[in-house]
Amino acid sequence: MARLELINLNKTYSPKVVPVKDISLDVDDGEFLTLLGPSGCGKSTTLRLIAGLEEPTRGKITIGNTDVTNARPGDRNIAMVFQSYALYPHLTVYENLCSGLKLQKVPSAEIKQRVDSAASVLGLDAGLMNRKPGQLSGGQRQRVAVGRALVRRPHVFLLDEPLSNLDALLRERVRADIKQLFAAQRVPVVYVTHDQTEAMTLSTKVAVLNNGYVQQLDPPERIYSHPANQFVAGFVGSPQMNLLTLPCQGRFAMLGDCKINLPELSTVPPQIVLGIRPENVRIPQPGDTQIIHGQVFLVEHLGMHNLVSIKVNSSLKEDITVRALLPTDQRWSDGDISLALAPQSIHWFDVQTGDVFRREKVRV
Ligand code: ADP
Ligand code: MG
């Protein structure tokens, strides 16, 4: 067992640069944790702290119950894959794959066996072994970088945006390969990305980071279905969730002339944020009660669906825009439209804090 644990980790470069403020999380053997967040939110710094490339200002890191907070990188038995691949340009593919093992003084017969096995798993054929990184495609370099981590048989794998230098089609294929490959490793994997699709497809757990803190730590399905706050709700999901600041009147939030039951609150605030994903704004069906009225002003074709933007009729000074994912078998042209908000798909957030009001508490 080599469970990885971060306890109240903080990294302060200067009073104004504190990329990691207070991060606690754990990753078990066989778990694939993704750190997901916008650029500059402290993902790479967190990974570098785990690897020992940076020293934490406060907090603790353990691997399999051993405190490694102050251990040298080489003593942590961690393998890291970087976005830049970080291959040695003057060494061949074969030499790159075994460079780490030679340092560890692994016997040469075993080196050969491990390299051959990684090369075959990764589809790196013998013809590539004598080439230098400069003679490889981006996808091949990326596989060599992953291979170099695999042959180490480390206690923990760290990957920092390993797909971001690949073009879109290749990225999709390699993403699927990575998922299969690391599922077979049975050690903790920590993967960093700003790409929500990678996070959702690869992970067993996702930690959404912003501003040096974990905003939510949950399986990907739950991050999507139960975002803990407005930041997570807006960051995860494409097209983005509608987040509408609405006035409250009595027990209702007013979306134009549509009255929507508020969750149970001890005091009703003057305003509340309603969140609803575009796929949950739909053509009204018999029995639907939450119907909004407005005008179509933009139709975007996404292939499987149309993303239709409407301005809701309202007496507020500012227009309210709602976006809906609608089927492509109807023509959506500018003009009046009525749409229904699917029941049970509304999220409520506090205007001040951005925290969610849990759906369980909503009146029905
Ligand atoms: P991410 O990987 O999420 O994009 P990083 O962890 O790389 O973000 O960086 C977070 C912040 O920390 C950035 O503002 C960056 O400029 C700052 N930072 C990173 N490394 C250093 C360093 N060695 N010295 C000073 N500031 C740093
Ligand atoms: Mg980074």
mmCIF file of C-alpha atoms and ligand atoms in Angstrom:
data_model
loop_
_atom_site.group_PDB
_atom_site.id
_atom_site.type_symbol
_atom_site.label_atom_id
_atom_site.label_comp_id
_atom_site.label_asym_id
_atom_site.label_seq_id
_atom_site.Cartn_x
_atom_site.Cartn_y
_atom_site.Cartn_z
ATOM 1 C CA MET A 1 0.000 0.000 0.000
ATOM 2 C CA ALA A 2 1.399 3.387 -0.943
ATOM 3 C CA ARG A 3 -1.365 5.839 -0.186
ATOM 4 C CA LEU A 4 -0.329 9.429 -0.893
ATOM 5 C CA GLU A 5 -1.512 12.065 1.547
ATOM 6 C CA LEU A 6 -1.187 15.851 1.522
ATOM 7 C CA ILE A 7 -1.956 17.535 4.827
ATOM 8 C CA ASN A 8 -2.536 21.309 5.034
ATOM 9 C CA LEU A 9 0.030 22.018 2.368
ATOM 10 C CA ASN A 10 1.085 25.625 1.842
ATOM 11 C CA LYS A 11 3.636 27.135 -0.511
ATOM 12 C CA THR A 12 4.413 30.810 -0.065
ATOM 13 C CA TYR A 13 6.889 32.387 -2.480
ATOM 14 C CA SER A 14 6.261 35.908 -1.208
ATOM 15 C CA PRO A 15 3.416 37.536 0.740
ATOM 16 C CA LYS A 16 1.627 38.184 -2.552
ATOM 17 C CA VAL A 17 2.483 34.912 -4.333
ATOM 18 C CA VAL A 18 0.908 32.008 -2.443
ATOM 19 C CA PRO A 19 -0.079 29.521 -5.145
ATOM 20 C CA VAL A 20 -0.883 26.770 -2.611
ATOM 21 C CA LYS A 21 -2.728 28.130 0.414
ATOM 22 C CA ASP A 22 -4.073 25.104 2.267
ATOM 23 C CA ILE A 23 -4.460 21.838 0.392
ATOM 24 C CA SER A 24 -5.326 18.496 1.971
ATOM 25 C CA LEU A 25 -6.155 15.376 -0.007
ATOM 26 C CA ASP A 26 -5.367 11.698 -0.274
ATOM 27 C CA VAL A 27 -4.955 9.277 -3.151
ATOM 28 C CA ASP A 28 -5.070 5.519 -2.673
ATOM 29 C CA ASP A 29 -3.422 2.769 -4.696
ATOM 30 C CA GLY A 30 -5.235 2.476 -8.002
ATOM 31 C CA GLU A 31 -6.914 5.853 -7.673
ATOM 32 C CA PHE A 32 -6.508 8.405 -10.435
ATOM 33 C CA LEU A 33 -6.821 11.889 -8.957
ATOM 34 C CA THR A 34 -6.936 14.911 -11.246
ATOM 35 C CA LEU A 35 -6.094 18.417 -10.094
ATOM 36 C CA LEU A 36 -8.323 20.548 -12.301
ATOM 37 C CA GLY A 37 -8.316 24.318 -12.391
ATOM 38 C CA PRO A 38 -7.584 27.435 -14.416
ATOM 39 C CA SER A 39 -4.077 28.482 -15.345
ATOM 40 C CA GLY A 40 -2.121 29.842 -12.386
ATOM 41 C CA CYS A 41 -4.292 28.211 -9.690
ATOM 42 C CA GLY A 42 -1.391 26.243 -8.177
ATOM 43 C CA LYS A 43 -1.668 22.844 -9.884
ATOM 44 C CA SER A 44 1.943 22.497 -10.997
ATOM 45 C CA THR A 45 3.215 23.873 -7.717
ATOM 46 C CA THR A 46 1.241 21.205 -5.851
ATOM 47 C CA LEU A 47 2.704 18.505 -8.091
ATOM 48 C CA ARG A 48 6.229 19.829 -7.653
ATOM 49 C CA LEU A 49 5.745 19.789 -3.880
ATOM 50 C CA ILE A 50 4.735 16.115 -4.055
ATOM 51 C CA ALA A 51 7.763 15.338 -6.235
ATOM 52 C CA GLY A 52 10.086 17.185 -3.883
ATOM 53 C CA LEU A 53 11.125 19.726 -6.508
ATOM 54 C CA GLU A 54 9.827 22.444 -4.158
ATOM 55 C CA GLU A 55 9.800 22.578 -0.380
ATOM 56 C CA PRO A 56 6.483 23.353 1.306
ATOM 57 C CA THR A 57 6.267 26.395 3.557
ATOM 58 C CA ARG A 58 3.860 24.491 5.821
ATOM 59 C CA GLY A 59 2.192 21.105 5.861
ATOM 60 C CA LYS A 60 3.067 17.476 5.416
ATOM 61 C CA ILE A 61 3.318 14.878 2.639
ATOM 62 C CA THR A 62 3.223 11.145 3.323
ATOM 63 C CA ILE A 63 3.553 8.164 0.984
ATOM 64 C CA GLY A 64 2.465 4.835 2.443
ATOM 65 C CA ASN A 65 2.572 6.310 5.964
ATOM 66 C CA THR A 66 6.185 7.480 5.555
ATOM 67 C CA ASP A 67 6.683 11.214 6.046
ATOM 68 C CA VAL A 68 8.481 12.401 2.885
ATOM 69 C CA THR A 69 7.947 16.147 3.405
ATOM 70 C CA ASN A 70 11.672 16.763 3.556
ATOM 71 C CA ALA A 71 12.911 13.748 1.605
ATOM 72 C CA ARG A 72 15.069 14.321 -1.471
ATOM 73 C CA PRO A 73 13.233 13.852 -4.806
ATOM 74 C CA GLY A 74 15.329 10.776 -5.593
ATOM 75 C CA ASP A 75 14.326 9.119 -2.327
ATOM 76 C CA ARG A 76 10.579 9.379 -2.900
ATOM 77 C CA ASN A 77 10.229 6.763 -5.645
ATOM 78 C CA ILE A 78 7.967 9.040 -7.656
ATOM 79 C CA ALA A 79 7.888 9.263 -11.458
ATOM 80 C CA MET A 80 6.790 12.468 -13.125
ATOM 81 C CA VAL A 81 5.734 13.171 -16.711
ATOM 82 C CA PHE A 82 6.023 16.798 -17.789
ATOM 83 C CA GLN A 83 4.120 18.726 -20.440
ATOM 84 C CA SER A 84 7.416 19.445 -22.186
ATOM 85 C CA TYR A 85 8.282 15.687 -22.079
ATOM 86 C CA ALA A 86 11.755 16.604 -20.732
ATOM 87 C CA LEU A 87 13.529 13.973 -22.833
ATOM 88 C CA TYR A 88 17.307 14.063 -23.228
ATOM 89 C CA PRO A 89 17.783 15.300 -26.819
ATOM 90 C CA HIS A 90 21.223 13.711 -27.250
ATOM 91 C CA LEU A 91 20.113 10.243 -26.101
ATOM 92 C CA THR A 92 18.223 7.663 -28.154
ATOM 93 C CA VAL A 93 14.715 6.545 -27.259
ATOM 94 C CA TYR A 94 16.123 3.384 -25.698
ATOM 95 C CA GLU A 95 18.643 5.363 -23.636
ATOM 96 C CA ASN A 96 15.962 7.824 -22.576
ATOM 97 C CA LEU A 97 13.754 4.966 -21.404
ATOM 98 C CA CYS A 98 16.475 3.403 -19.294
ATOM 99 C CA SER A 99 18.193 6.565 -18.015
ATOM 100 C CA GLY A 100 16.294 6.543 -14.715
ATOM 101 C CA LEU A 101 16.902 2.840 -14.147
ATOM 102 C CA LYS A 102 20.640 3.148 -14.662
ATOM 103 C CA LEU A 103 20.737 5.814 -11.968
ATOM 104 C CA GLN A 104 18.861 3.421 -9.688
ATOM 105 C CA LYS A 105 21.473 0.738 -10.486
ATOM 106 C CA VAL A 106 18.904 -1.742 -11.752
ATOM 107 C CA PRO A 107 20.687 -4.801 -13.293
ATOM 108 C CA SER A 108 20.959 -4.522 -17.079
ATOM 109 C CA ALA A 109 18.976 -7.698 -17.837
ATOM 110 C CA GLU A 110 16.070 -6.337 -15.848
ATOM 111 C CA ILE A 111 16.402 -2.918 -17.501
ATOM 112 C CA LYS A 112 16.056 -4.558 -20.891
ATOM 113 C CA GLN A 113 13.044 -6.563 -19.778
ATOM 114 C CA ARG A 114 11.260 -3.516 -18.299
ATOM 115 C CA VAL A 115 12.015 -1.299 -21.313
ATOM 116 C CA ASP A 116 10.841 -3.968 -23.768
ATOM 117 C CA SER A 117 7.644 -4.447 -21.829
ATOM 118 C CA ALA A 118 6.895 -0.703 -21.603
ATOM 119 C CA ALA A 119 7.722 -0.248 -25.298
ATOM 120 C CA SER A 120 5.312 -2.989 -26.262
ATOM 121 C CA VAL A 121 2.522 -1.640 -24.002
ATOM 122 C CA LEU A 122 3.016 1.804 -25.555
ATOM 123 C CA GLY A 123 3.329 0.555 -29.134
ATOM 124 C CA LEU A 124 6.857 1.922 -29.526
ATOM 125 C CA ASP A 125 8.242 -0.446 -32.144
ATOM 126 C CA ALA A 126 11.844 -1.554 -32.329
ATOM 127 C CA GLY A 127 12.534 0.770 -35.256
ATOM 128 C CA LEU A 128 12.070 3.797 -32.999
ATOM 129 C CA MET A 129 14.459 2.700 -30.275
ATOM 130 C CA ASN A 130 17.597 4.077 -31.916
ATOM 131 C CA ARG A 131 16.107 7.425 -32.891
ATOM 132 C CA LYS A 132 16.706 10.672 -31.008
ATOM 133 C CA PRO A 133 13.698 12.635 -29.648
ATOM 134 C CA GLY A 134 14.158 15.226 -32.443
ATOM 135 C CA GLN A 135 13.326 12.505 -34.989
ATOM 136 C CA LEU A 136 9.981 11.650 -33.366
ATOM 137 C CA SER A 137 6.475 13.058 -33.745
ATOM 138 C CA GLY A 138 4.835 14.828 -30.793
ATOM 139 C CA GLY A 139 2.729 11.764 -30.018
ATOM 140 C CA GLN A 140 5.755 9.459 -30.044
ATOM 141 C CA ARG A 141 7.725 11.779 -27.753
ATOM 142 C CA GLN A 142 4.822 11.840 -25.380
ATOM 143 C CA ARG A 143 4.753 8.033 -25.290
ATOM 144 C CA VAL A 144 8.467 7.889 -24.588
ATOM 145 C CA ALA A 145 7.968 10.303 -21.688
ATOM 146 C CA VAL A 146 5.185 8.094 -20.287
ATOM 147 C CA GLY A 147 7.339 5.002 -20.908
ATOM 148 C CA ARG A 148 10.201 6.482 -18.949
ATOM 149 C CA ALA A 149 7.871 6.894 -15.978
ATOM 150 C CA LEU A 150 6.387 3.384 -16.349
ATOM 151 C CA VAL A 151 9.720 1.532 -16.369
ATOM 152 C CA ARG A 152 10.589 3.061 -13.015
ATOM 153 C CA ARG A 153 7.734 1.128 -11.312
ATOM 154 C CA PRO A 154 7.356 3.996 -8.850
ATOM 155 C CA HIS A 155 5.156 4.250 -5.767
ATOM 156 C CA VAL A 156 3.378 7.305 -7.208
ATOM 157 C CA PHE A 157 2.883 8.690 -10.737
ATOM 158 C CA LEU A 158 2.621 12.432 -11.332
ATOM 159 C CA LEU A 159 1.600 13.830 -14.732
ATOM 160 C CA ASP A 160 1.568 17.558 -15.485
ATOM 161 C CA GLU A 161 -0.601 18.407 -18.528
ATOM 162 C CA PRO A 162 0.956 15.570 -20.562
ATOM 163 C CA LEU A 163 -1.485 15.934 -23.473
ATOM 164 C CA SER A 164 -1.494 19.670 -23.993
ATOM 165 C CA ASN A 165 1.144 19.665 -26.732
ATOM 166 C CA LEU A 166 -0.814 17.187 -28.862
ATOM 167 C CA ASP A 167 -3.352 18.123 -31.515
ATOM 168 C CA ALA A 168 -7.024 17.505 -30.725
ATOM 169 C CA LEU A 169 -7.493 14.144 -32.476
ATOM 170 C CA LEU A 170 -4.324 12.622 -31.117
ATOM 171 C CA ARG A 171 -5.118 13.946 -27.664
ATOM 172 C CA GLU A 172 -8.376 12.007 -27.640
ATOM 173 C CA ARG A 173 -6.630 8.776 -28.606
ATOM 174 C CA VAL A 174 -3.752 9.139 -26.161
ATOM 175 C CA ARG A 175 -6.215 10.055 -23.424
ATOM 176 C CA ALA A 176 -7.903 6.695 -23.864
ATOM 177 C CA ASP A 177 -4.489 4.954 -23.841
ATOM 178 C CA ILE A 178 -3.492 6.731 -20.634
ATOM 179 C CA LYS A 179 -6.708 5.694 -18.957
ATOM 180 C CA GLN A 180 -6.138 2.007 -19.731
ATOM 181 C CA LEU A 181 -2.444 2.119 -18.980
ATOM 182 C CA PHE A 182 -2.670 3.716 -15.554
ATOM 183 C CA ALA A 183 -5.719 1.721 -14.492
ATOM 184 C CA ALA A 184 -3.409 -1.311 -14.649
ATOM 185 C CA GLN A 185 -0.713 0.228 -12.430
ATOM 186 C CA ARG A 186 -2.397 -0.064 -9.022
ATOM 187 C CA VAL A 187 -0.527 2.896 -7.491
ATOM 188 C CA PRO A 188 -1.700 6.457 -6.812
ATOM 189 C CA VAL A 189 -1.747 8.674 -9.916
ATOM 190 C CA VAL A 190 -1.986 12.472 -9.698
ATOM 191 C CA TYR A 191 -2.746 14.141 -13.001
ATOM 192 C CA VAL A 192 -2.790 17.897 -13.601
ATOM 193 C CA THR A 193 -4.894 19.560 -16.269
ATOM 194 C CA HIS A 194 -6.905 22.687 -17.009
ATOM 195 C CA ASP A 195 -9.018 20.621 -19.428
ATOM 196 C CA GLN A 196 -12.282 19.502 -17.891
ATOM 197 C CA THR A 197 -12.833 16.775 -20.489
ATOM 198 C CA GLU A 198 -9.563 15.112 -19.513
ATOM 199 C CA ALA A 199 -10.483 15.404 -15.854
ATOM 200 C CA MET A 200 -13.961 13.963 -16.363
ATOM 201 C CA THR A 201 -12.886 11.065 -18.576
ATOM 202 C CA LEU A 202 -9.704 9.939 -16.832
ATOM 203 C CA SER A 203 -10.268 10.339 -13.123
ATOM 204 C CA THR A 204 -11.664 8.314 -10.305
ATOM 205 C CA LYS A 205 -11.541 11.528 -8.233
ATOM 206 C CA VAL A 206 -11.273 15.182 -9.215
ATOM 207 C CA ALA A 207 -9.981 18.002 -7.021
ATOM 208 C CA VAL A 208 -11.117 21.319 -8.476
ATOM 209 C CA LEU A 209 -8.572 23.952 -7.472
ATOM 210 C CA ASN A 210 -8.907 27.696 -7.492
ATOM 211 C CA ASN A 211 -6.950 30.361 -5.789
ATOM 212 C CA GLY A 212 -4.746 27.902 -3.850
ATOM 213 C CA TYR A 213 -7.621 25.943 -2.284
ATOM 214 C CA VAL A 214 -9.467 22.731 -3.124
ATOM 215 C CA GLN A 215 -12.969 23.869 -4.102
ATOM 216 C CA GLN A 216 -14.367 20.344 -4.295
ATOM 217 C CA LEU A 217 -12.958 16.811 -4.081
ATOM 218 C CA ASP A 218 -15.315 14.198 -5.484
ATOM 219 C CA PRO A 219 -15.765 11.590 -8.217
ATOM 220 C CA PRO A 220 -16.226 13.275 -11.609
ATOM 221 C CA GLU A 221 -19.940 12.418 -11.850
ATOM 222 C CA ARG A 222 -20.608 14.134 -8.544
ATOM 223 C CA ILE A 223 -18.552 17.199 -9.457
ATOM 224 C CA TYR A 224 -20.848 17.498 -12.469
ATOM 225 C CA SER A 225 -24.149 16.690 -10.768
ATOM 226 C CA HIS A 226 -23.548 18.370 -7.383
ATOM 227 C CA PRO A 227 -21.112 21.272 -7.771
ATOM 228 C CA ALA A 228 -20.196 22.577 -4.324
ATOM 229 C CA ASN A 229 -20.081 26.202 -5.341
ATOM 230 C CA GLN A 230 -20.528 28.613 -8.177
ATOM 231 C CA PHE A 231 -16.898 28.374 -9.240
ATOM 232 C CA VAL A 232 -17.080 24.604 -9.772
ATOM 233 C CA ALA A 233 -20.498 24.915 -11.433
ATOM 234 C CA GLY A 234 -19.155 27.423 -13.930
ATOM 235 C CA PHE A 235 -15.801 25.721 -14.536
ATOM 236 C CA VAL A 236 -17.053 22.189 -15.183
ATOM 237 C CA GLY A 237 -19.452 21.517 -18.034
ATOM 238 C CA SER A 238 -19.484 22.578 -21.652
ATOM 239 C CA PRO A 239 -21.447 24.507 -22.748
ATOM 240 C CA GLN A 240 -21.213 26.279 -19.426
ATOM 241 C CA MET A 241 -24.026 26.158 -16.866
ATOM 242 C CA ASN A 242 -26.391 29.126 -16.942
ATOM 243 C CA LEU A 243 -25.724 31.117 -13.737
ATOM 244 C CA LEU A 244 -28.418 33.733 -13.270
ATOM 245 C CA THR A 245 -28.637 36.297 -10.486
ATOM 246 C CA LEU A 246 -32.352 36.627 -9.806
ATOM 247 C CA PRO A 247 -34.485 38.717 -7.460
ATOM 248 C CA CYS A 248 -36.395 36.855 -4.723
ATOM 249 C CA GLN A 249 -40.063 37.570 -3.999
ATOM 250 C CA GLY A 250 -41.527 35.710 -1.030
ATOM 251 C CA ARG A 251 -40.894 31.993 -1.567
ATOM 252 C CA PHE A 252 -39.919 32.441 -5.203
ATOM 253 C CA ALA A 253 -37.048 33.496 -7.406
ATOM 254 C CA MET A 254 -38.288 35.410 -10.423
ATOM 255 C CA LEU A 255 -36.911 34.467 -13.835
ATOM 256 C CA GLY A 256 -38.842 36.989 -15.891
ATOM 257 C CA ASP A 257 -42.453 36.130 -15.183
ATOM 258 C CA CYS A 258 -41.624 32.533 -14.212
ATOM 259 C CA LYS A 259 -41.880 31.864 -10.464
ATOM 260 C CA ILE A 260 -39.413 29.266 -9.234
ATOM 261 C CA ASN A 261 -39.703 27.735 -5.770
ATOM 262 C CA LEU A 262 -36.766 28.693 -3.558
ATOM 263 C CA PRO A 263 -34.904 26.187 -1.404
ATOM 264 C CA GLU A 264 -35.685 26.258 2.314
ATOM 265 C CA LEU A 265 -33.799 29.205 3.772
ATOM 266 C CA SER A 266 -33.936 30.674 7.252
ATOM 267 C CA THR A 267 -34.018 34.138 5.722
ATOM 268 C CA VAL A 268 -34.737 34.826 2.087
ATOM 269 C CA PRO A 269 -32.000 37.025 0.595
ATOM 270 C CA PRO A 270 -32.937 39.828 -1.825
ATOM 271 C CA GLN A 271 -31.158 37.938 -4.618
ATOM 272 C CA ILE A 272 -30.023 34.390 -5.331
ATOM 273 C CA VAL A 273 -28.026 32.683 -8.089
ATOM 274 C CA LEU A 274 -29.905 30.028 -10.063
ATOM 275 C CA GLY A 275 -27.762 27.516 -11.947
ATOM 276 C CA ILE A 276 -29.113 25.275 -14.694
ATOM 277 C CA ARG A 277 -27.192 23.438 -17.396
ATOM 278 C CA PRO A 278 -28.137 24.165 -21.023
ATOM 279 C CA GLU A 279 -29.154 20.496 -21.498
ATOM 280 C CA ASN A 280 -31.786 20.950 -18.791
ATOM 281 C CA VAL A 281 -33.492 23.851 -20.546
ATOM 282 C CA ARG A 282 -35.811 22.104 -23.000
ATOM 283 C CA ILE A 283 -38.872 22.184 -25.179
ATOM 284 C CA PRO A 284 -41.913 22.192 -22.834
ATOM 285 C CA GLN A 285 -43.675 18.859 -22.327
ATOM 286 C CA PRO A 286 -47.109 18.224 -20.808
ATOM 287 C CA GLY A 287 -46.862 18.632 -17.047
ATOM 288 C CA ASP A 288 -43.936 21.060 -17.123
ATOM 289 C CA THR A 289 -44.578 23.972 -14.800
ATOM 290 C CA GLN A 290 -41.438 26.095 -14.853
ATOM 291 C CA ILE A 291 -41.823 27.754 -18.251
ATOM 292 C CA ILE A 292 -39.790 30.745 -19.331
ATOM 293 C CA HIS A 293 -40.593 33.062 -22.231
ATOM 294 C CA GLY A 294 -38.183 35.040 -24.343
ATOM 295 C CA GLN A 295 -36.679 35.720 -27.754
ATOM 296 C CA VAL A 296 -34.055 33.750 -29.612
ATOM 297 C CA PHE A 297 -31.095 35.933 -30.559
ATOM 298 C CA LEU A 298 -28.345 33.434 -31.385
ATOM 299 C CA VAL A 299 -28.241 29.856 -32.680
ATOM 300 C CA GLU A 300 -24.913 27.975 -32.658
ATOM 301 C CA HIS A 301 -24.651 24.595 -34.372
ATOM 302 C CA LEU A 302 -22.685 22.083 -32.311
ATOM 303 C CA GLY A 303 -23.301 19.019 -34.476
ATOM 304 C CA MET A 304 -25.410 16.882 -32.167
ATOM 305 C CA HIS A 305 -27.322 19.871 -30.778
ATOM 306 C CA ASN A 306 -27.982 23.519 -31.344
ATOM 307 C CA LEU A 307 -26.986 25.914 -28.610
ATOM 308 C CA VAL A 308 -29.769 28.468 -28.583
ATOM 309 C CA SER A 309 -29.402 31.744 -26.675
ATOM 310 C CA ILE A 310 -32.540 33.533 -25.604
ATOM 311 C CA LYS A 311 -33.257 36.832 -23.900
ATOM 312 C CA VAL A 312 -35.852 36.305 -21.202
ATOM 313 C CA ASN A 313 -38.717 38.812 -21.012
ATOM 314 C CA SER A 314 -38.194 40.675 -17.783
ATOM 315 C CA SER A 315 -38.734 44.021 -16.180
ATOM 316 C CA LEU A 316 -35.169 44.093 -14.825
ATOM 317 C CA LYS A 317 -32.814 46.727 -16.155
ATOM 318 C CA GLU A 318 -30.311 44.124 -17.274
ATOM 319 C CA ASP A 319 -31.292 41.444 -19.770
ATOM 320 C CA ILE A 320 -31.261 37.843 -18.583
ATOM 321 C CA THR A 321 -29.744 35.465 -21.125
ATOM 322 C CA VAL A 322 -30.446 31.734 -20.947
ATOM 323 C CA ARG A 323 -28.734 29.182 -23.173
ATOM 324 C CA ALA A 324 -30.438 25.918 -24.088
ATOM 325 C CA LEU A 325 -29.178 22.784 -25.866
ATOM 326 C CA LEU A 326 -31.951 21.911 -28.290
ATOM 327 C CA PRO A 327 -32.391 19.236 -30.939
ATOM 328 C CA THR A 328 -31.242 19.960 -34.481
ATOM 329 C CA ASP A 329 -34.405 18.604 -36.127
ATOM 330 C CA GLN A 330 -36.197 21.930 -35.668
ATOM 331 C CA ARG A 331 -35.208 25.273 -37.093
ATOM 332 C CA TRP A 332 -34.622 27.794 -34.355
ATOM 333 C CA SER A 333 -34.970 31.226 -35.841
ATOM 334 C CA ASP A 334 -35.059 34.614 -34.183
ATOM 335 C CA GLY A 335 -38.385 35.230 -32.483
ATOM 336 C CA ASP A 336 -40.513 34.250 -29.521
ATOM 337 C CA ILE A 337 -39.871 30.975 -27.746
ATOM 338 C CA SER A 338 -41.037 29.203 -24.580
ATOM 339 C CA LEU A 339 -38.773 26.744 -22.797
ATOM 340 C CA ALA A 340 -39.084 24.609 -19.673
ATOM 341 C CA LEU A 341 -36.572 24.236 -16.845
ATOM 342 C CA ALA A 342 -36.332 20.521 -16.107
ATOM 343 C CA PRO A 343 -37.420 19.822 -12.519
ATOM 344 C CA GLN A 344 -34.684 18.625 -10.114
ATOM 345 C CA SER A 345 -31.978 20.154 -12.285
ATOM 346 C CA ILE A 346 -31.758 23.552 -10.656
ATOM 347 C CA HIS A 347 -28.802 24.500 -8.429
ATOM 348 C CA TRP A 348 -28.968 27.434 -6.022
ATOM 349 C CA PHE A 349 -25.964 29.469 -4.934
ATOM 350 C CA ASP A 350 -25.471 32.178 -2.362
ATOM 351 C CA VAL A 351 -24.863 35.519 -4.118
ATOM 352 C CA GLN A 352 -22.292 36.549 -1.502
ATOM 353 C CA THR A 353 -20.275 33.368 -0.897
ATOM 354 C CA GLY A 354 -21.002 31.389 -4.068
ATOM 355 C CA ASP A 355 -21.713 28.299 -1.913
ATOM 356 C CA VAL A 356 -24.440 25.918 -2.937
ATOM 357 C CA PHE A 357 -27.757 25.555 -1.158
ATOM 358 C CA ARG A 358 -28.180 21.780 -1.303
ATOM 359 C CA ARG A 359 -30.907 20.504 -3.568
ATOM 360 C CA GLU A 360 -32.138 18.076 -0.879
ATOM 361 C CA LYS A 361 -33.457 21.102 0.962
ATOM 362 C CA VAL A 362 -35.433 22.475 -1.943
ATOM 363 C CA ARG A 363 -39.217 22.568 -1.533
ATOM 364 C CA VAL A 364 -41.144 20.538 -4.060
HETATM 365 P P1 ADP B 1 -0.799 26.186 -12.664
HETATM 366 O O1 ADP B 1 0.043 24.988 -12.870
HETATM 367 O O2 ADP B 1 -2.098 25.894 -11.969
HETATM 368 O O3 ADP B 1 -1.051 26.954 -13.935
HETATM 369 P P2 ADP B 1 1.400 27.130 -11.037
HETATM 370 O O4 ADP B 1 1.369 26.227 -9.869
HETATM 371 O O5 ADP B 1 2.423 26.873 -12.078
HETATM 372 O O6 ADP B 1 -0.056 27.216 -11.688
HETATM 373 O O7 ADP B 1 1.624 28.638 -10.556
HETATM 374 C C1 ADP B 1 0.810 29.284 -9.628
HETATM 375 C C2 ADP B 1 1.378 30.652 -9.326
HETATM 376 O O8 ADP B 1 2.612 30.537 -8.637
HETATM 377 C C3 ADP B 1 1.636 31.499 -10.557
HETATM 378 O O9 ADP B 1 1.182 32.798 -10.297
HETATM 379 C C4 ADP B 1 3.134 31.456 -10.695
HETATM 380 O O10 ADP B 1 3.615 32.633 -11.282
HETATM 381 C C5 ADP B 1 3.611 31.310 -9.255
HETATM 382 N N1 ADP B 1 4.903 30.600 -9.166
HETATM 383 C C6 ADP B 1 5.149 29.339 -9.581
HETATM 384 N N2 ADP B 1 6.429 28.987 -9.342
HETATM 385 C C7 ADP B 1 7.029 30.075 -8.797
HETATM 386 C C8 ADP B 1 8.359 30.370 -8.333
HETATM 387 N N3 ADP B 1 9.343 29.462 -8.400
HETATM 388 N N4 ADP B 1 8.583 31.592 -7.806
HETATM 389 C C9 ADP B 1 7.594 32.512 -7.718
HETATM 390 N N5 ADP B 1 6.335 32.305 -8.133
HETATM 391 C C10 ADP B 1 6.039 31.104 -8.670
HETATM 392 MG MG MG B 2 0.926 24.223 -14.621
#
